Amino acid sequence: MPDQPPNSHSQVFESIPQMLEKVSNAYPEKTALDEEGRPSLSYQELHQRVGSLSLDLRRAGVQKEDRVAVVVPNGRDMAVVMLAVCSASVAAPLNPAYQESEFADYFKEIRVSFLVLPHGMTSPARALAEKLGVRVLELTKDAISILSSVSASLTDQSPPSGVSPARDDLALILLTSGSTGRSKKVPLTHRNLCVSVRDICRVLELTPNDRCLCMWEQFHIGGLVDLLLVPLASGGSVICTKGFDAEKFFELVNSEKPTWYQGVPATVHELMAYARKQGITGVESCLRLVRVTASALSPKLMEELEHFFHVPVITTFGMTEASPLITTNLLPPHVRKPGSTGPSCGPEIAIMDEDGRTLETGEVGEVLIRGENIMSGYEDAPEANLRSFRDGWFRTGDIGCLDEDGYLFLRGRIKETINRGGEKITPQEIDDVLLTHPEIAEAICFHIPHRVLGEDIAAAIVLHRSGSMSEKDVRDYVATHMVEFKVPRKVVFVEGFERNVSGKVNRSTLAEIYGLLDASDYEPPSSPMETTLAEIWKRELSVEKVGRNDSFSELGGDSLSSMRMIVELEKRLGGRLPMEVLGLISIGATPLHEVATALEKEGIVQPVQITKPSHSPDPVSRIPLRELSEEDRRAMLVVMGSGTFSTWKPLSLVKVANRQGSRRPIFWVFNSPHAEMKGLVEAFGADQPIFGLYSGSTTVDPERLPDVSDHYVQEILEIQPEGPLIIAGNCRGARAAVRIATRLREFGREVSHMCILEMFDRALYDFEGKQLLLFGKQSSEFRYRDFNFMRPGWKLPFRNPPRVEWIEGRHARFFTPENVGSMAEKLKAFLGGEPEDLSPVTRLRTHLRILIHRIPPAFNLYVRLTSRN
C-alpha cells in the first residue's frame, strides 16, 4: 500500500531527498516532470533517477560539503541534476550564458570543487575548470548518471548506501548583491528551503491536481524553489521548458493544460504584447492563477492580465536570502489590495527606522524579516552581516510600510542591486569590465527607471585624456564580455564623480545627478516626422504612448511587426524609403528621434522616391556579379536587423559574433540566422568569430538564390579580402554556400574548408579544398539519393574526397542545445586537422546508416528507436 499523501500545506520536510521519498511513496505512478517531445517522468522514476545520480556523484568523490557548479541548460534534465546535486552536496547553479570572466569570479567566490555539465556541451566553464583544477563531471544522455569512465577513475572508496543530508546541511550556495554593490554568498540549508516550500504550497493552495508551467531560468532561486520544489512537494506536475517564449506559452497552455504559471513583469508584458499582435483577445484554459514575482507589477497590467486569463493574478515580494518568499497576495476570496505585495507568507515582518525603533502602522521605514526560511548569514562576510542583521532581524534594504491588516506596501529600495525585469545585476561587476578598457579611467553603473522592465542599467564614464569613445563603443565593449542583459542602456560621459568623506560615490544619487530619474525617457514627439512615426508605432504595438526616446524593439516590436511598420510608413509618406533609413529601422534599438532625423536628412517631407542602395567600395568591381533587387534586400535587411547579434556594419546583411576571436572566421549561411546562429556561437565559444549570412529562405524566391550568393561574395571580401576562407551552410543555405565558394574561387580566393550540412551539390566534385559533409542520424529530410554516396567508387568523381560525419538530431533541430554540441565537435576536429576515424567498425557503421536511410521502412523504425528517451 502506498504511504498516505503528505500534507504539503502544514508539513515541513527535513530535506529535499526526504521530500522526494515521501511524495514518491504517496504518488509513485503520478507524473512529476513533463517536457514537450519526451516521455513523462513519474515520481517513482524521478526518485530513482535522483537517487542514482546522487550516488554517482558520491562515487565520483563528491562530499556533502563540496560546492558543485551546475552549468546545464533549462529543461527536465536541469531539474533532475539540481535535485541530485542538492541531495549529495551543495549546489551552485550558474547561468550557462556567462562569459569565462564571469565564471572565473563565481568559481573563486564559491570555492567550486566540481563542475557538472552535459556530455559534449561546449562552455567557457569547462575550459576554466581545467585551468583551475576543478573536477569536471559529465552527464550521460537524459542526465541519468555521471559518465562511468569519469566516476570510476576518481575514487576507489565504497559508495555510501544512501544520501541523507540533515536539515541544517547546506543545499544551495547562491550569489546575490548587497548595499556595497559587490556579490555576496547566500548559503541556504535544507531547512530554509523546505520551510519556504511549505509556506508557498499553503498560500497557493496547491494540490496533486495542479500542473505548473515552468518557463523561468532554473539557475535562479525562483526557478528551483517556486517552480520545482513547490509543485513536487504538493504532488503536482512540472512542465519543463527551455526558457521563456511567448509563442510557445500559448501552445503549451492549450496542449499541456497547466493550472498555474509564474513570471516576472517583463515576461507577462511580453505575453500581452504578443497576444495583441496575434489578435488574441482572451484565453479560456485550465489556468487557475497567474503569479508575478521579482519586481512591482503595475495595477493596469494586473487588471489586463486578469481580464485576459479570467483568473486571479498574485503578486509577491521575496529575495534570495529568504528562500525566497516574504509576502504574497492571497487567492480569492481573500482581499487583494492595489499596490500591495500582500501579507506575510510565513516570516515575521517589522518596519524600523534608522535607529532600530519599530514603527507603527502606516509609518514608512526599512523592511526587516525573521523566520526559519531566512539564511543565517552571508558566507565569509562578517562586515556585511553586521550591516544586514539587527537583533536577529534581517534587513532587506527595502523601504515600505504595513497597513492595519498586515499588508506590505513597498516604497523603494536602499540597496543598489539593479532589478532589470527580474534579472538581479550587481553594478560592480559591470564596473570591473568597463575598467579593463584602456580608454576608461573611471566607471560607475547604477539603476534608472524603465517603463517596461522596471529598472535598467546606466553607466557614468570618465575617460582618459586620450579617450574618444562613443556610447555605442561602450555598449559594444560590455557586450563582448558579458551577457546581453548586463549591457548599459544609457551611457553618460563625465569629468569626475562627487565623493563622500570616505571617498565613495553614492550610486543611488547618480540617476538624479545626471537627469535620468525619468529614464522611462518619455519626451513627446517634437516634430511632424516624429509625430507620424509615433502614431504608426502606437497602432502597430498597441501601446498608449510613444516618446521620441523610445525604440521599436523596447516597446515589443519584432521583425514581423517591423516589416508591417515599414509598409505603413511608406504608405503614409507615399513611396519607398532609402536603404539608409531602412537600416536604422531594422535595428530595433534605434530611438524614434534618430529614425525621424534620418528621414529628415534625406529630405523626406513629401512623397519618397525609390533610391538605389549605396554600397561600400566593391573589392571585386571588375568581376560581373548579380545584384540583389531592392525588394529582396529590404526584406532581408529586416530579418537581419532582428535578434541579439548585430550586423558587422550599418546596412550589412551579415551578422557577427565574437568579432575579436583569435581563430579564423567561419562564414555560415543560415536559414534562420538568429535562432541557428545562437546555438552555434554558444557551442564554439568566445574565441571563434562567426559571421552569419542569410539564405533568404523566408523572404526571397529560390530562383533568386544566385543574387543572394553574389551579394555575399562582396560582403565576405570586404570582411576578409584575402584567403584562405571557411565557408559553411545548412539546407538551402548550403546551396548558397556552394555558389559563394565557387564564385570566390573564380575570383582567385582560396576556400580552404567547406562544411555542408544536410545537402549535396555536384559542384562539390570539383572543390579543391577540404570539405566536410554532415548528415543527421535521425533526419528524414535527406535520403542521399542525389548521388551514389557510399557505393563502390563513390569517391572517384571528387577531386578531393570529402570527410563524412553523422550528427545527432533531426533536420530542423541541429542547432538546439541538445544537438549543436555534436555538430560543433565534428566541425572543430575538421578545422583543426584531426584525422578522420577510418577504422573498420566506423566504415561498417557508416555503410549501415546509409543503407537504413535509403530504405524507408527501416529508416522509420530507426527514427522511432533512436528518438526514445
PDB file of C-alpha atoms in Angstrom, residues 783 785 851-864:
ATOM      1  CA  ARG A 783      17.582  10.373 -48.465  1.00  0.00           C
ATOM      2  CA  ARG A 785      19.829   9.591 -53.462  1.00  0.00           C
ATOM      3  CA  LEU A 851      21.578   1.515 -46.065  1.00  0.00           C
ATOM      4  CA  ILE A 852      18.986   2.257 -43.364  1.00  0.00           C
ATOM      5  CA  HIS A 853      18.418   5.801 -44.663  1.00  0.00           C
ATOM      6  CA  ARG A 854      17.862   4.510 -48.192  1.00  0.00           C
ATOM      7  CA  ILE A 855      15.112   2.028 -47.145  1.00  0.00           C
ATOM      8  CA  PRO A 856      12.036   3.950 -45.884  1.00  0.00           C
ATOM      9  CA  PRO A 857      10.568   1.185 -43.617  1.00  0.00           C
ATOM     10  CA  ALA A 858      13.942   0.539 -41.999  1.00  0.00           C
ATOM     11  CA  PHE A 859      14.533   4.274 -41.614  1.00  0.00           C
ATOM     12  CA  ASN A 860      11.151   4.885 -39.960  1.00  0.00           C
ATOM     13  CA  LEU A 861      11.875   2.111 -37.442  1.00  0.00           C
ATOM     14  CA  TYR A 862      15.355   3.567 -36.859  1.00  0.00           C
ATOM     15  CA  VAL A 863      13.905   7.020 -36.099  1.00  0.00           C
ATOM     16  CA  ARG A 864      11.438   5.577 -33.596  1.00  0.00           C
TER      17      ARG A 864
END
